[in-house]
Each structure stands twice: as structure tokens, then as C-alpha cells.
Short mmCIF file of C-alpha atoms and ligand atoms in Angstrom, two decimals:
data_model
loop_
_atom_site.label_atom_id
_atom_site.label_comp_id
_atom_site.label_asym_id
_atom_site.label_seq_id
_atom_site.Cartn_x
_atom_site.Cartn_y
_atom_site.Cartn_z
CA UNK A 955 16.70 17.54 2.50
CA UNK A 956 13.96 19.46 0.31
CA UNK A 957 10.76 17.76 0.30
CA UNK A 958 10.53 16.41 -3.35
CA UNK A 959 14.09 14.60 -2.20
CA UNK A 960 12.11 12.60 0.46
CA UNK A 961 10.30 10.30 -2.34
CA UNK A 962 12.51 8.97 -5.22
CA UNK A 963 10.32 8.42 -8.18
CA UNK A 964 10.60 6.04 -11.43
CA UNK A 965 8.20 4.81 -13.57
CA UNK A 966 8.98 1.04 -15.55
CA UNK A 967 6.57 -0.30 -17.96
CA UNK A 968 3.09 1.16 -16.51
CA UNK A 969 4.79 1.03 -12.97
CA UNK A 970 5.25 3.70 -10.86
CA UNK A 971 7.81 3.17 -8.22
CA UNK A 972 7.78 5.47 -5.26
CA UNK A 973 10.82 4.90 -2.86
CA UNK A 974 10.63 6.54 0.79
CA UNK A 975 13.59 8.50 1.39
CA UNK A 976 14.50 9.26 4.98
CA UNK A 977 17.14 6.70 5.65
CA UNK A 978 18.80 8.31 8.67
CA UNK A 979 15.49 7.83 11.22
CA UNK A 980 14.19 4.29 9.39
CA UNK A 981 11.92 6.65 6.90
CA UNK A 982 10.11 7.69 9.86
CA UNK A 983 6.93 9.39 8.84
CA UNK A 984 6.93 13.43 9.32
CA UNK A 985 4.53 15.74 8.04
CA UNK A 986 6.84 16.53 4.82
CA UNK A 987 7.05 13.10 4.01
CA UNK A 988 3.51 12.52 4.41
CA UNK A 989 2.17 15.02 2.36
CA UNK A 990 4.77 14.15 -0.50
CA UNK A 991 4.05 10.21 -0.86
CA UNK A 992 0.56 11.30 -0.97
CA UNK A 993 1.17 14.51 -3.65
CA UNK A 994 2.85 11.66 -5.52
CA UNK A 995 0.45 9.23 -5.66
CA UNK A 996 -2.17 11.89 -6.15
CA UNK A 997 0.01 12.75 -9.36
CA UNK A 998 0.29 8.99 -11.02
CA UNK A 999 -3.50 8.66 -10.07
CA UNK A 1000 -4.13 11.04 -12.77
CA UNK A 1001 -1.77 9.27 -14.71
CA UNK A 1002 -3.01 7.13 -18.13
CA UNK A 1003 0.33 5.01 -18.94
CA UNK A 1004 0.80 4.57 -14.91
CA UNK A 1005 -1.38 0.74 -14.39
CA UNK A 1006 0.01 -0.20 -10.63
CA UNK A 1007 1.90 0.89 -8.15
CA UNK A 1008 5.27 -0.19 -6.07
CA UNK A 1009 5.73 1.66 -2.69
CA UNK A 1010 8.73 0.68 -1.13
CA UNK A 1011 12.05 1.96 1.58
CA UNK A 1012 15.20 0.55 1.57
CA UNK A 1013 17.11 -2.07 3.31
CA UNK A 1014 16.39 -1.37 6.93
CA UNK A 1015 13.15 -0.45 6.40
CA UNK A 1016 9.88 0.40 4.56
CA UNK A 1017 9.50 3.19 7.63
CA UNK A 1018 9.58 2.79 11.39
CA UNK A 1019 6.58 4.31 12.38
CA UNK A 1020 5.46 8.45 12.66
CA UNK A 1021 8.21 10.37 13.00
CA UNK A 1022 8.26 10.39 16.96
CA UNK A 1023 10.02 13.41 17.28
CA UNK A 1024 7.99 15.39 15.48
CA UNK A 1025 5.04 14.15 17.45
CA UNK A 1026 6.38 14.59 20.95
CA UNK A 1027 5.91 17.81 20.62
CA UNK A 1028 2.47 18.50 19.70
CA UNK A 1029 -0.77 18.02 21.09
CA UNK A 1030 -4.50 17.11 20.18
CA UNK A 1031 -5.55 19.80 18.35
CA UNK A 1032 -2.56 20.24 16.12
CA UNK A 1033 -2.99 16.02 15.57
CA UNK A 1034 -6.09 17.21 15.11
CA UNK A 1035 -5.64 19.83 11.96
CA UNK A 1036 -2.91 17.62 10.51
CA UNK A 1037 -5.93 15.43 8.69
CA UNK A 1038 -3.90 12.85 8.13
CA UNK A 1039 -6.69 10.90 6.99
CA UNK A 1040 -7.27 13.92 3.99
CA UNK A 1041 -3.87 13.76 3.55
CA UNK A 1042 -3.48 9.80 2.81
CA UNK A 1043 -6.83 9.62 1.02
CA UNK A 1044 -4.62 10.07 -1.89
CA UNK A 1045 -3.36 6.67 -1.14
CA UNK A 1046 -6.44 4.84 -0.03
CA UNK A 1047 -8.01 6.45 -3.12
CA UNK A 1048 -5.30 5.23 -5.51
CA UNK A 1049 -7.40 3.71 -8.31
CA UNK A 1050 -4.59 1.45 -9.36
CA UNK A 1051 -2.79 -1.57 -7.46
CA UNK A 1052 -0.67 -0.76 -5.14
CA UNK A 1053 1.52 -3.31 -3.77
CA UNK A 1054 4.20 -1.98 -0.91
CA UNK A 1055 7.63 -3.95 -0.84
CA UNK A 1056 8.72 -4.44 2.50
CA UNK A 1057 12.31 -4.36 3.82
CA UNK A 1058 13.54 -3.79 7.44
CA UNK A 1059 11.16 -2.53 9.71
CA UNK A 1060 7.01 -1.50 9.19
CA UNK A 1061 6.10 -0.41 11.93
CA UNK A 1062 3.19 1.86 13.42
CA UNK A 1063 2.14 4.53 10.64
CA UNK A 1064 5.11 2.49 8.31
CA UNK A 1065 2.73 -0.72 8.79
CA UNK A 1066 -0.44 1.17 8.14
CA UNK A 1067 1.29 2.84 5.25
CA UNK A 1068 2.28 -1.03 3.87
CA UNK A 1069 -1.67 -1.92 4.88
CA UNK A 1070 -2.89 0.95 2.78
CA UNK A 1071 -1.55 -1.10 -0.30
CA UNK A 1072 -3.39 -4.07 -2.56
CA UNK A 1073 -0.87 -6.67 -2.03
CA UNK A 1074 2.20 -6.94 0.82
CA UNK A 1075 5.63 -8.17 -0.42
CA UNK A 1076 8.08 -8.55 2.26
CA UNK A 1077 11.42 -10.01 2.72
CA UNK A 1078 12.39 -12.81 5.26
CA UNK A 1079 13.74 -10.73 7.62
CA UNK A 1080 11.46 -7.59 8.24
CA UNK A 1081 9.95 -7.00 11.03
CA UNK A 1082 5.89 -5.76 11.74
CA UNK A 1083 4.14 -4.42 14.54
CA UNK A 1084 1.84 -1.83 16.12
CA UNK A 1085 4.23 -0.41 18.54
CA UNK A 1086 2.54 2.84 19.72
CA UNK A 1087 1.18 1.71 22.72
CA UNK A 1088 4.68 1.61 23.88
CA UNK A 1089 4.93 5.37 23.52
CA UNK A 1090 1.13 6.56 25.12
CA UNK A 1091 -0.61 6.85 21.79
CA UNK A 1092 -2.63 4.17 19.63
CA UNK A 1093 -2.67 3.43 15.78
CA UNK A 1094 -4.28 6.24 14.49
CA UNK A 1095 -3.94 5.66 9.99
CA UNK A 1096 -5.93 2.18 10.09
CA UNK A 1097 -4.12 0.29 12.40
CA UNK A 1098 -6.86 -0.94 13.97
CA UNK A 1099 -9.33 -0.84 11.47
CA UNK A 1100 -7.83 -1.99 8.58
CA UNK A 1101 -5.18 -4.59 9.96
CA UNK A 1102 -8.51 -6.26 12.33
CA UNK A 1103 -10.06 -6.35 8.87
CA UNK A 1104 -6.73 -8.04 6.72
CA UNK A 1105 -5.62 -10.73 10.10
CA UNK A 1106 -9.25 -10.86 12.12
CA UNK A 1107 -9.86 -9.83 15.63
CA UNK A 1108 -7.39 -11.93 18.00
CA UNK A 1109 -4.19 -11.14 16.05
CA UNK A 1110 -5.01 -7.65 15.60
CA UNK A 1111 -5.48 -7.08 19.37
CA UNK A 1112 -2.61 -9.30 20.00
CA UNK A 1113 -0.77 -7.07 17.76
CA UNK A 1114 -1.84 -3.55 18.90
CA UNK A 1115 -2.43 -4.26 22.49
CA UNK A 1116 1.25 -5.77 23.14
CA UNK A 1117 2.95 -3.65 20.74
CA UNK A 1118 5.15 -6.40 19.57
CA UNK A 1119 7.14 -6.41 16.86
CA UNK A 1120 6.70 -9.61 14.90
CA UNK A 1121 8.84 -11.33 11.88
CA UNK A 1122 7.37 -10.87 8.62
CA UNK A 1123 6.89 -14.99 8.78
CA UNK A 1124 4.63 -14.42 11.08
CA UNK A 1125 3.28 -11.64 9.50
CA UNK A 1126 2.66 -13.99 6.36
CA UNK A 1127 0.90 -16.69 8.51
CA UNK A 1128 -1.68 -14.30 9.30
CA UNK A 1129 -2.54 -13.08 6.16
CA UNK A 1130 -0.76 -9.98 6.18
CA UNK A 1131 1.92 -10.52 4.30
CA UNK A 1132 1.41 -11.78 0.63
CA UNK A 1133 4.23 -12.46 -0.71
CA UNK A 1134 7.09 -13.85 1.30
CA UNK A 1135 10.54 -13.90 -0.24
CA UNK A 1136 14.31 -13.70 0.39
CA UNK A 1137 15.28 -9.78 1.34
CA UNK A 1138 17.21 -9.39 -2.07
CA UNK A 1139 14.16 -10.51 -4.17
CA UNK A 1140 11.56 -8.65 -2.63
CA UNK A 1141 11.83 -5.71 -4.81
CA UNK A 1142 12.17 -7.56 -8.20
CA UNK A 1143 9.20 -9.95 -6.98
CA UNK A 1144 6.68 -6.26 -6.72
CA UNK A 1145 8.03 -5.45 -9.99
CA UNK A 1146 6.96 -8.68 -11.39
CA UNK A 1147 3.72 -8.83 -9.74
CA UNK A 1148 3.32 -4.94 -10.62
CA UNK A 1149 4.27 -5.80 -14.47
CA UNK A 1150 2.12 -9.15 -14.79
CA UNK A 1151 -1.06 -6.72 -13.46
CA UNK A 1152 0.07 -4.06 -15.55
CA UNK A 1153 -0.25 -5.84 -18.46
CA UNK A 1154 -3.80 -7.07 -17.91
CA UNK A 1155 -6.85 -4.70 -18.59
CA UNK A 1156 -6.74 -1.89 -16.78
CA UNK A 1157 -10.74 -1.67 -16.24
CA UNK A 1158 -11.11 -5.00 -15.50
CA UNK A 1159 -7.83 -5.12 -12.59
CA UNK A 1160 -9.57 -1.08 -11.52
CA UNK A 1161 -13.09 -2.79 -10.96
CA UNK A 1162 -11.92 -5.90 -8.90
CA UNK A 1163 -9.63 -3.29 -6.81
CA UNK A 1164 -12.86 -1.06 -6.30
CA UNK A 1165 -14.90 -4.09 -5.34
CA UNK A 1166 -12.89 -5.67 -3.04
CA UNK A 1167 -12.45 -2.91 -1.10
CA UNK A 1168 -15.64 -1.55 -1.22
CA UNK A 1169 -17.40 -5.12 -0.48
CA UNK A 1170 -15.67 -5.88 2.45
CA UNK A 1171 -17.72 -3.57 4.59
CA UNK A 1172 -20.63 -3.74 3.43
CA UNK A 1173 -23.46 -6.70 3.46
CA UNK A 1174 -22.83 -9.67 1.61
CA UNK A 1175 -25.87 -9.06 -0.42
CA UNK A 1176 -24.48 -5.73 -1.16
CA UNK A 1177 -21.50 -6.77 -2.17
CA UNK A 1178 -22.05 -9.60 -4.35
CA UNK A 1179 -24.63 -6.55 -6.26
CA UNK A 1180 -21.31 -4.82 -6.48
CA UNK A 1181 -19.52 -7.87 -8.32
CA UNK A 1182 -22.38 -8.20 -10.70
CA UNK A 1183 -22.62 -5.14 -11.33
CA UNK A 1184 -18.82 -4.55 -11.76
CA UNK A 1185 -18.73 -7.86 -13.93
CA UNK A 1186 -21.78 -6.74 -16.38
CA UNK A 1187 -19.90 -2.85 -16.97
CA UNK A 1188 -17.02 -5.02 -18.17
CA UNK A 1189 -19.02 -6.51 -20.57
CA UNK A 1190 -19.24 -3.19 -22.26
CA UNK A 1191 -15.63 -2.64 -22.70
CA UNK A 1192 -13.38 -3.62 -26.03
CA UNK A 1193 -10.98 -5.22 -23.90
CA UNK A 1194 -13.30 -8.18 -22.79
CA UNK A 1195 -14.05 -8.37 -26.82
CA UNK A 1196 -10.28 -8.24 -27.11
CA UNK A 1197 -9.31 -10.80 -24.39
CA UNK A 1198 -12.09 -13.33 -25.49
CA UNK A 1199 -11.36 -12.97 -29.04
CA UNK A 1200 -7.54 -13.51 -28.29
CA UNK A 1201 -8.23 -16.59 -25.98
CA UNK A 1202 -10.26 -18.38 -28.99
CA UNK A 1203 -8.20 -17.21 -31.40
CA UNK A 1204 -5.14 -18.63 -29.94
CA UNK A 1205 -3.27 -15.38 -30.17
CA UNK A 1206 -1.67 -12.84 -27.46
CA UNK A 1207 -4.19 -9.84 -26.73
CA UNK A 1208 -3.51 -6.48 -27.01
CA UNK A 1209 -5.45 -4.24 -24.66
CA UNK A 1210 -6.37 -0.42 -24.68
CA UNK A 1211 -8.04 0.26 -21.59
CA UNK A 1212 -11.72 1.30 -23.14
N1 CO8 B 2379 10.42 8.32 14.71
C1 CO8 B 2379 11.53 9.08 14.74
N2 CO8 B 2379 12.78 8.59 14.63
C2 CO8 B 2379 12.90 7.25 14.49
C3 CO8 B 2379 11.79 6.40 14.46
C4 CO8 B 2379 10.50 6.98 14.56
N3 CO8 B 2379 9.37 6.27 14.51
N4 CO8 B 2379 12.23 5.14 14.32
C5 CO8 B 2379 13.58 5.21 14.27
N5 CO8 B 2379 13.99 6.48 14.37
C6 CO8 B 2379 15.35 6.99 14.35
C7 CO8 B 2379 16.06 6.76 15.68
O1 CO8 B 2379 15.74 7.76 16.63
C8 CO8 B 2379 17.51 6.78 15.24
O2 CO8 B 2379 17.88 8.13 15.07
P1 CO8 B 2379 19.34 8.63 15.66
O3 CO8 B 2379 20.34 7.84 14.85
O4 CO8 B 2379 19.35 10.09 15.37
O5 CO8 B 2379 19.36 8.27 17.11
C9 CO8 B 2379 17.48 6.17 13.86
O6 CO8 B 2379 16.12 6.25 13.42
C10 CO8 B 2379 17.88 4.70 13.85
O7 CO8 B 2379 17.07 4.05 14.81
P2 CO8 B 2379 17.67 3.18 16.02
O8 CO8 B 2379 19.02 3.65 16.39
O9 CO8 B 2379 16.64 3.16 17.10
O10 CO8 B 2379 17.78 1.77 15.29
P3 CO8 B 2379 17.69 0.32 15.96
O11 CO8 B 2379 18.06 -0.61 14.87
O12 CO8 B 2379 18.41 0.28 17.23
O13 CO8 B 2379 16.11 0.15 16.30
C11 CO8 B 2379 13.74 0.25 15.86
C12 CO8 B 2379 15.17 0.12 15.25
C13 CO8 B 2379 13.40 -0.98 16.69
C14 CO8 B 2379 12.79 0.37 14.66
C15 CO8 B 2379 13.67 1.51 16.74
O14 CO8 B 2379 14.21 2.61 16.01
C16 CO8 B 2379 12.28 1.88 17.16
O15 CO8 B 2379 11.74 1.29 18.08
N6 CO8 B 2379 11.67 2.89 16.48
C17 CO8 B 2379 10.36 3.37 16.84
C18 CO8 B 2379 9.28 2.45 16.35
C19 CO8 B 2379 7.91 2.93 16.76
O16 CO8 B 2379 7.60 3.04 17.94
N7 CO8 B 2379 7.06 3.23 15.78
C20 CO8 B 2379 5.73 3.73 16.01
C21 CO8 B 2379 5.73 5.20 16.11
S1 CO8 B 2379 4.17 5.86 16.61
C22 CO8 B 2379 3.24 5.85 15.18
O17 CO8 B 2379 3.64 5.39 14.17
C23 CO8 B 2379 1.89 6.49 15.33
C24 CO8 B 2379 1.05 6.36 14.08
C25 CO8 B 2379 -0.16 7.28 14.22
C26 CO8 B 2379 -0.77 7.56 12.84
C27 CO8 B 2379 0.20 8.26 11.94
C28 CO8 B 2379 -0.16 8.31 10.50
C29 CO8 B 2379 1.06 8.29 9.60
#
């Protein structure tokens, strides 16, 4: 399969869908696939008419971890010079929502793919978990970090130190799932959440994604700076003067992004 065949791209109304295509091994993550979810994102970043995100698999699963394979037969320092963290800062650095539909499995480097995302959808029947203990290695693409962050510290050890796989109700009673909804909806439900944000101001939707983020690690009296400071810069743009005027005008608004 070449590489731009890995990824199937579409773009819907100021969504940008990006479908992981490796069906044969769960959309196990190897280093072609990597690089091309995050040339693609890198690519609708720069994007004006793209306004949020979908990342999704297919039926059996979002992806089933790093492609094990691949990374049986390496050692530290080619780990090393893989800078996978480079690599994915395309997707951390995504300015606009990103919101990963979940099907099937998510598991190691598939989970902290789903966990780089905004908001999780997932069907009733897929499956999470931090498996990589099980094969010698640890999470290594925010498994710990990030997922101790999103579910707190006892569910995230629970989680990574067992290596089991949970159900995504579980998932959702933790706080890592978002959205939880039959398997057949879960992609229509992203592209409704995707189209609702889409439609909003873009600046306004960018700066909450920016603080959140950015706030949650640092001090509260940092991050409530942040918010103010993110609130007053909206102040300046014709969209707040549009959305106001709309509300008090009793009309629909139409926004620009300025
Ligand atoms: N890597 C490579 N191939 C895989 C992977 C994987 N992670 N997962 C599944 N496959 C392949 C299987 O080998 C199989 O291939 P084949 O048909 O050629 O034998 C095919 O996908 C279908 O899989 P199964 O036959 O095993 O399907 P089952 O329904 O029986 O089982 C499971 C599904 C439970 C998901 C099972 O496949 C499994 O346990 N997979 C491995 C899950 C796992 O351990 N994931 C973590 C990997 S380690 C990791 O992610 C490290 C992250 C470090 C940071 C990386 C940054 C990206």
C-alpha cells in the first residue's frame, strides 16, 4: 500500500475527516502511517475553510496500538531517532478541534492517538487500554501523561500498570470517553459535533482550545490570566460584534473568522 493510501481524506462543511487505513493489522501504528496522519494534519492546519477535525478507523478499530512488528525489531537508539514526539506535534499542535471517533479497539499508541484529540466519541462496544506492559515496553506518546491528566492518578495506573483492556463504558465513566453512542452512530455523532463547532467562530472555539490545554499545567493563577486574557483578544474581533449583534437582533449570525 503507498503511503498516501494509509490515510483516506475528505473534507465536509469546514470538516476534515482523516480515516486510518491499515485494516489488515487493526491500523496498527508503523512509521509510514505515523508520519502521514501527522503530514495530514500538518496540511489542514494550514488550512482556512478546514474549522475541526474528525480522526477516525473503521469498524474493528480506531488502531490497536504501535505496529508491534515493526518495533520488535529495533532498539533504543533507533526509538530514539524516530522523534515520535516531532513527528505527532503536528497533531498535538492542531489549532483546530479535533475530536477522534472510536470504533473497535484503541489501544496503546491507538489510545494515545484518540487522547491526542479535543473530544472522544466512541461506540458501545470498543475497547481501551494501555496494553504495553504486556509486551516489555511502557506508553511512550502520552499515555501516561496525558491519560493521568484526562482520568486522574488511580485509573491511569490501574490502566497502564495492568494493561487491561477496558469497554469504552468504562472508558466513559472515567472521563475519557465523551461521547458514548451506539457503534453505527458514532461516526455521524463526530460529524455533528464537528459541524455544530464548525459553525461557531473560529477565534473564539481556537482560543478556548489553546486555553484549555495550555491551563491545565500550569498554576491556577496562570491560567485563569490565560482566560482573561484569551476572553479580552476576543473582544477585538468582528465576530463577537457579529454574534452579539445577531443575539439582540433576533437574527442568525454570520461569522468570518476576523
Ligand atoms: N501491531 C502489529 N500488528 C497488530 C497489532 C499491533 N499493535 N494489533 C493487531 N495486529 C495484527 C495482528 O497481528 C493480526 O495480524 P495477522 O492477521 O497477520 O496475524 C491482525 O492485526 C488482527 O489481529 P488479531 O488476529 O490479533 O485480532 P484479535 O481480534 O484476535 O485481537 C487484539 C485483537 C486484542 C487488539 C490483538 O490484536 C492485540 O492484542 N493487539 C495488540 C495490542 C497491543 O498490545 N497494543 C499496544 C502495542 S505497544 C504500543 O502501542 C507502544 C506505544 C509506544 C508509543 C508509540 C507512539 C505511536
Amino acid at each position: 500500500m503507498s503511503e498516501q493510501d494509509l490515510v483516506h481524506l475528505e473534507k465536509q462543511d469546514g470538516v476534515a475527516v482523516i480515516r486510518l487505513n491499515r485494516p489488515d493489522v487493526l491500523n496498527a501504528l508503523n512509521m509510514p502511517l505515523r508520519r502521514r496522519v501527522a503530514e495530514v494534519f500538518e496540511s489542514f492546519s494550514a488550512q482556512d475553510d478546514v474549522r475541526a477535525v474528525v480522526l477516525t478507523g473503521d469498524e474493528r478499530a480506531f488502531a490497536a496500538g504501535a505496529d508491534i512488528a515493526d518495533m520488535s525489531k529495533i532498539g533504543a537508539i533507533e526509538m530514539y531517532l524516530r522523534y515520535n514526539e516531532r513527528i505527532w506535534g503536528a497533531i498535538a499542535g492542531c489549532p483546530y478541534p479535533v475530536i477522534a471517533a472510536v470504533n473497535g479497539y484503541a489501544l496503546g499508541g491507538g489510545m494515545e492517538l484518540a487522547m491526542h484529540a479535543d473530544i472522544i466519541v466512541s461506540g458501545r462496544s470498543a475497547k481501551f487500554g494501555q496494553p504495553e506492559v504486556k509486551v516489555g515496553i511502557m506508553p511512550g506518546a502520552g499515555g501516561t501523561q496525558r491519560l493521568t491528566r484526562a482520568v486522574g492518578k488511580f485509573n491511569a495506573m490501574r490502566l497502564c500498570l495492568t494493561g487491561e483492556i477496558i469497554s469504552a463504558e468504562k472508558a466513559h465513566a472515567m472521563g475519557l470517553v465523551s461521547d458514548l453512542v451506539d457503534d453505527d452512530k458514532v461516526f455521524d455523532h463526530a460529524m455533528s459535533l464537528a459541524k455544530q463547532i464548525a459553525s461557531l467562530p473560529p477565534i473564539a472555539v481556537q482560543q478556548v482550545k489553546e486555553v484549555i490545554l495550555h491551563g491545565q499545567d500550569a498554576s491556577l493563577g496562570a491560567a485563569l490570566a490565560l482566560e482573561r486574557k484569551a476572553l479580552q483578544i476576543l473582544f477585538a474581533s468582528a465576530d463577537k460584534h457579529e454574534g452579539m449583534a445577531a443575539f439582540l437582533e433576533k437574527r442568525s449570525p454570520t461569522y468570518i473568522g476576523r
